[in-house]
Coordinates of C-alpha atoms in Angstrom, one line a residue:
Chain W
X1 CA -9.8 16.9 -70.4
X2 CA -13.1 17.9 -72.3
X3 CA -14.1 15.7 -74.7
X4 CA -16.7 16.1 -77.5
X5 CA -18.6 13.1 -78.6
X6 CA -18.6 15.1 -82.5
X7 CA -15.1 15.1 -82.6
X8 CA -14.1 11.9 -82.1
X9 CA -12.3 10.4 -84.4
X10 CA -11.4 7.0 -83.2
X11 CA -13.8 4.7 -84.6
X12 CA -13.8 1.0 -85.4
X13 CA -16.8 -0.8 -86.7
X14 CA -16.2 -4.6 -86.3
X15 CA -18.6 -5.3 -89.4
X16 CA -20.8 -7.6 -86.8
X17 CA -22.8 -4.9 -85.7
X18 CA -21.0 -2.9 -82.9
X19 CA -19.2 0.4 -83.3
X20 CA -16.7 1.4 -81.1
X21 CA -15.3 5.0 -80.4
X22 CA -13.0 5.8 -78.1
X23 CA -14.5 9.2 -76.3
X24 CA -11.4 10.1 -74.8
X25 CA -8.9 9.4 -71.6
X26 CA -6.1 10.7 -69.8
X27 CA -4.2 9.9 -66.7
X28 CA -5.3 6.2 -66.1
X29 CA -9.1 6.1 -67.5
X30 CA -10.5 5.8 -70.6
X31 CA -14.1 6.1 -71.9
X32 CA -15.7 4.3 -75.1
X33 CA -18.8 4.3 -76.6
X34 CA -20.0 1.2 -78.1
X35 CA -23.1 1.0 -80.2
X36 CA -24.7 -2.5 -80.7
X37 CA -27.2 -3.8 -83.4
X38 CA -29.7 -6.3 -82.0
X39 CA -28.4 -9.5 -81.8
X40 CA -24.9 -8.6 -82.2
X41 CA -22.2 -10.8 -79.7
X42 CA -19.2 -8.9 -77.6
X43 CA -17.4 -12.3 -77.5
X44 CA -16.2 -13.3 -74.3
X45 CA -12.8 -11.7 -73.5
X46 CA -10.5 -10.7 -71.1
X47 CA -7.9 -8.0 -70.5
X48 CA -5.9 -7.1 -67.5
X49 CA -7.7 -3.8 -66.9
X50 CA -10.5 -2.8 -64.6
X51 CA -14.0 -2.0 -66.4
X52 CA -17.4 -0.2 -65.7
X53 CA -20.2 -0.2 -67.9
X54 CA -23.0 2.1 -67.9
X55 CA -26.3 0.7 -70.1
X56 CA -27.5 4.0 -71.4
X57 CA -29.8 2.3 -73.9
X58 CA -31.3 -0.9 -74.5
X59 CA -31.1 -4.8 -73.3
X60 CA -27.9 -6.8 -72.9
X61 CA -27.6 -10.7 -71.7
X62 CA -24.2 -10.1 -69.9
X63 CA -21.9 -13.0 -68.8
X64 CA -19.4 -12.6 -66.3
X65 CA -17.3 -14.8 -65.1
X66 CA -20.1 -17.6 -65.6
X67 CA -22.6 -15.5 -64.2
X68 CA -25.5 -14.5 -66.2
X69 CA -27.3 -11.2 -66.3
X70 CA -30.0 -9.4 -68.3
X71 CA -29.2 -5.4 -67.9
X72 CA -31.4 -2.3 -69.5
X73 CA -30.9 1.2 -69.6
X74 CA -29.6 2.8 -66.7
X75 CA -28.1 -0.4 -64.9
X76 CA -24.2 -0.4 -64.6
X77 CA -21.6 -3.2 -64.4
X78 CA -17.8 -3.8 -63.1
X79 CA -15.8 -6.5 -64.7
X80 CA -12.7 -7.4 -62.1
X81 CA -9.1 -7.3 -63.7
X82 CA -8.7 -10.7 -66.2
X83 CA -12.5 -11.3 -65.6
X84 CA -13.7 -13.7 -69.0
X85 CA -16.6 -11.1 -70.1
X86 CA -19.5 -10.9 -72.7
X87 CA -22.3 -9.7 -73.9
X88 CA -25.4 -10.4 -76.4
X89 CA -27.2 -7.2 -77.7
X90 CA -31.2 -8.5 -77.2
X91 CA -32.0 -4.9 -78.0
X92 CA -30.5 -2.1 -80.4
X93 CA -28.2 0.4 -77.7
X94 CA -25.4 1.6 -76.7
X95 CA -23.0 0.9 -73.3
X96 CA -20.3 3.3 -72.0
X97 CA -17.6 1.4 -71.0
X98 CA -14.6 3.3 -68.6
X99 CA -11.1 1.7 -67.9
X100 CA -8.4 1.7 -65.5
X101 CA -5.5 2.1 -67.1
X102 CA -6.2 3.0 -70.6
X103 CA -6.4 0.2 -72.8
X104 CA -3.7 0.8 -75.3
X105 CA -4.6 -1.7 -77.8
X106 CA -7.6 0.9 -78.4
X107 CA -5.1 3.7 -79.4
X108 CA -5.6 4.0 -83.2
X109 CA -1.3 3.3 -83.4
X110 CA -2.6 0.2 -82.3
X111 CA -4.6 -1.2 -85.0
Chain R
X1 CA -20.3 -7.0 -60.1
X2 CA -24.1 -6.3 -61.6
X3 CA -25.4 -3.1 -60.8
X4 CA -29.8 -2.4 -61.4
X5 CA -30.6 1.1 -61.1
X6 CA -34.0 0.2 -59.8
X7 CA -32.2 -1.8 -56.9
X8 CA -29.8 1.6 -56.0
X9 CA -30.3 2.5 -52.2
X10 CA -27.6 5.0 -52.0
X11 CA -29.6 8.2 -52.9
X12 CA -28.7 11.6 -51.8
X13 CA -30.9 14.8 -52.3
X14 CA -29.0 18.0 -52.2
X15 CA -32.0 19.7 -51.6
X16 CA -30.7 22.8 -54.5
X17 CA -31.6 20.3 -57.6
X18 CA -29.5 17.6 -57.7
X19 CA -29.6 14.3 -57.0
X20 CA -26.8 11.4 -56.7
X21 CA -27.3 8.0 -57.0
X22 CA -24.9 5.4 -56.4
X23 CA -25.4 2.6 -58.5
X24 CA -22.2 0.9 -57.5
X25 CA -19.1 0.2 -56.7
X26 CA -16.5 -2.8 -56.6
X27 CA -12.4 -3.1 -57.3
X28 CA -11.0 0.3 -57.7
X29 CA -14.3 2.2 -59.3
X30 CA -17.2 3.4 -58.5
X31 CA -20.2 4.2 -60.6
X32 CA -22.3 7.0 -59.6
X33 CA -25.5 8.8 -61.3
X34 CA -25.8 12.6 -60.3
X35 CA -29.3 14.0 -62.1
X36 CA -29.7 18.1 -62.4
X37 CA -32.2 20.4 -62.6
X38 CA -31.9 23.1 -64.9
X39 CA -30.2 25.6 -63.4
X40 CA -28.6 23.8 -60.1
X41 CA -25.1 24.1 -59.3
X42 CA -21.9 21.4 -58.9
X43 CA -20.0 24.0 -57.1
X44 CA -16.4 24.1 -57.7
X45 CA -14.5 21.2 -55.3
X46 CA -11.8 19.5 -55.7
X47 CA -10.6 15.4 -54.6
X48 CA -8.0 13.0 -54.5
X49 CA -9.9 10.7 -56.9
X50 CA -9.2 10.5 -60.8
X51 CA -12.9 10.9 -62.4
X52 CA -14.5 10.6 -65.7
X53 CA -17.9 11.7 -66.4
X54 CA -20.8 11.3 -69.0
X55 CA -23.1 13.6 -70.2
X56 CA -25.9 11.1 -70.7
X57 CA -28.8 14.0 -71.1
X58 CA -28.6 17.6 -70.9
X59 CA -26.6 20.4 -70.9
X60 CA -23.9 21.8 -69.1
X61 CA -21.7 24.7 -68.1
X62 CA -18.3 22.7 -66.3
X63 CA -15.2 24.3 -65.0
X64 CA -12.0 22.4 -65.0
X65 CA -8.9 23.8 -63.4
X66 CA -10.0 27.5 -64.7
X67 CA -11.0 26.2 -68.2
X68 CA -14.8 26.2 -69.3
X69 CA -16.7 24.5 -71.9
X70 CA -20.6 23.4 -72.4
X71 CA -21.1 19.7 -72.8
X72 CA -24.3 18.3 -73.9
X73 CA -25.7 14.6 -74.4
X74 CA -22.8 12.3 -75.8
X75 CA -19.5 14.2 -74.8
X76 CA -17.7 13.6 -71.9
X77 CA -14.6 14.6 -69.9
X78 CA -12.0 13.9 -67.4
X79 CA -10.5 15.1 -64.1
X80 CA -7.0 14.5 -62.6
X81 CA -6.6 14.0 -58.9
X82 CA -7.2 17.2 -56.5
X83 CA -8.3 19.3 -59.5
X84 CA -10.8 22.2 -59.2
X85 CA -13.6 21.6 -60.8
X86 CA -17.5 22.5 -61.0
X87 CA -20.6 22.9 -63.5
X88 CA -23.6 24.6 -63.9
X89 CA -26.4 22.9 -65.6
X90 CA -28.0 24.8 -68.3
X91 CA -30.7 22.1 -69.4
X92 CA -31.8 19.4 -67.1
X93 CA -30.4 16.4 -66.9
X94 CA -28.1 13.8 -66.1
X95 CA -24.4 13.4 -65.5
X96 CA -22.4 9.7 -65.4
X97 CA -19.2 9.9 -63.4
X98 CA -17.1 7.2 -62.6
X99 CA -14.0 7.4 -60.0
X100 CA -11.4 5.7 -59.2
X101 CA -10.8 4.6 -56.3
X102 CA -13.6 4.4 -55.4
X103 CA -15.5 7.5 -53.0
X104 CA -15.4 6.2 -49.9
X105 CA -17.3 9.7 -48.5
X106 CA -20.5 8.3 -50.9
X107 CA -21.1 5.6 -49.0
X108 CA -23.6 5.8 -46.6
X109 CA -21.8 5.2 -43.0
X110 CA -19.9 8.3 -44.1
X111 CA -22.7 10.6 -44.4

């Protein structure tokens, strides 16, 4: 239940400019880090499981379902089950995204 | 589904050091900022709600279920339903926890 941000060993670097590590997660949450170079795209997706993202650093032009956004540091978001979801990185940071369940497909068997 | 910290309403002092800041909630989460100062106390409690939480600054002293370990900036850690847990916060600073459900004793027509 304690998990250590230098330990983690889950990493996946999408060559495009965002790393992704999976913090941790048990019972139904799970918590990611994902680092973003300026100008780098989280194409818009969608998955059945409930998200909230904290902006702990820099500038993000979110898009959720059709809405647009421009969040900083400290602002927080919630993306609805099989909400179509995205994001362009206007400035170098990093979100903490938290899910309900875990997202499997994030497990390292799963890659 | 946005959430700007600088639009937050939902601020509680403690009076002993810390305060919590709701930044928001929607689905089955809830997004809520809690910043300490050095020294001030989470005392032990305990709740029916699954939580994760994010050291985003500082450093802390948390107990979970009778098991301690310090935290700093970057780590995080997770708490099942209805168990006991508390910190103490060594170095100011700032705490990111996200429930689910959602806290329905945080919002303000139940304080």
């Amino acid at each position: 239940m304690f998990f250590f941000a230098d330990q983690a060993t889950n990493v996946y670097d999408n060559g495009q400019g965002v790393v992704r590590t999976v913090l941790g997660y048990d019972g139904h949450m799970m918590i990611v880090r994902n680092d973003f170079e300026t100008g780098a795209i989280g194409a818009l997706h969608s998955h059945p499981h409930e998200q909230t993202t904290y902006v702990q650093s820099g500038r993000f032009l979110f898009t959720i379902d059709g809405e647009e956004h421009e969040v900083k540091a400290g602002d927080a978001l919630h993306k609805n089950p099989n909400v179509v979801h995205g994001c362009k990185c206007l400035e170098a940071g990093t979100l903490i995204d938290i899910f309900t369940p875990i997202r499997e497909d994030f497990l390292p068997e799963q890659q």
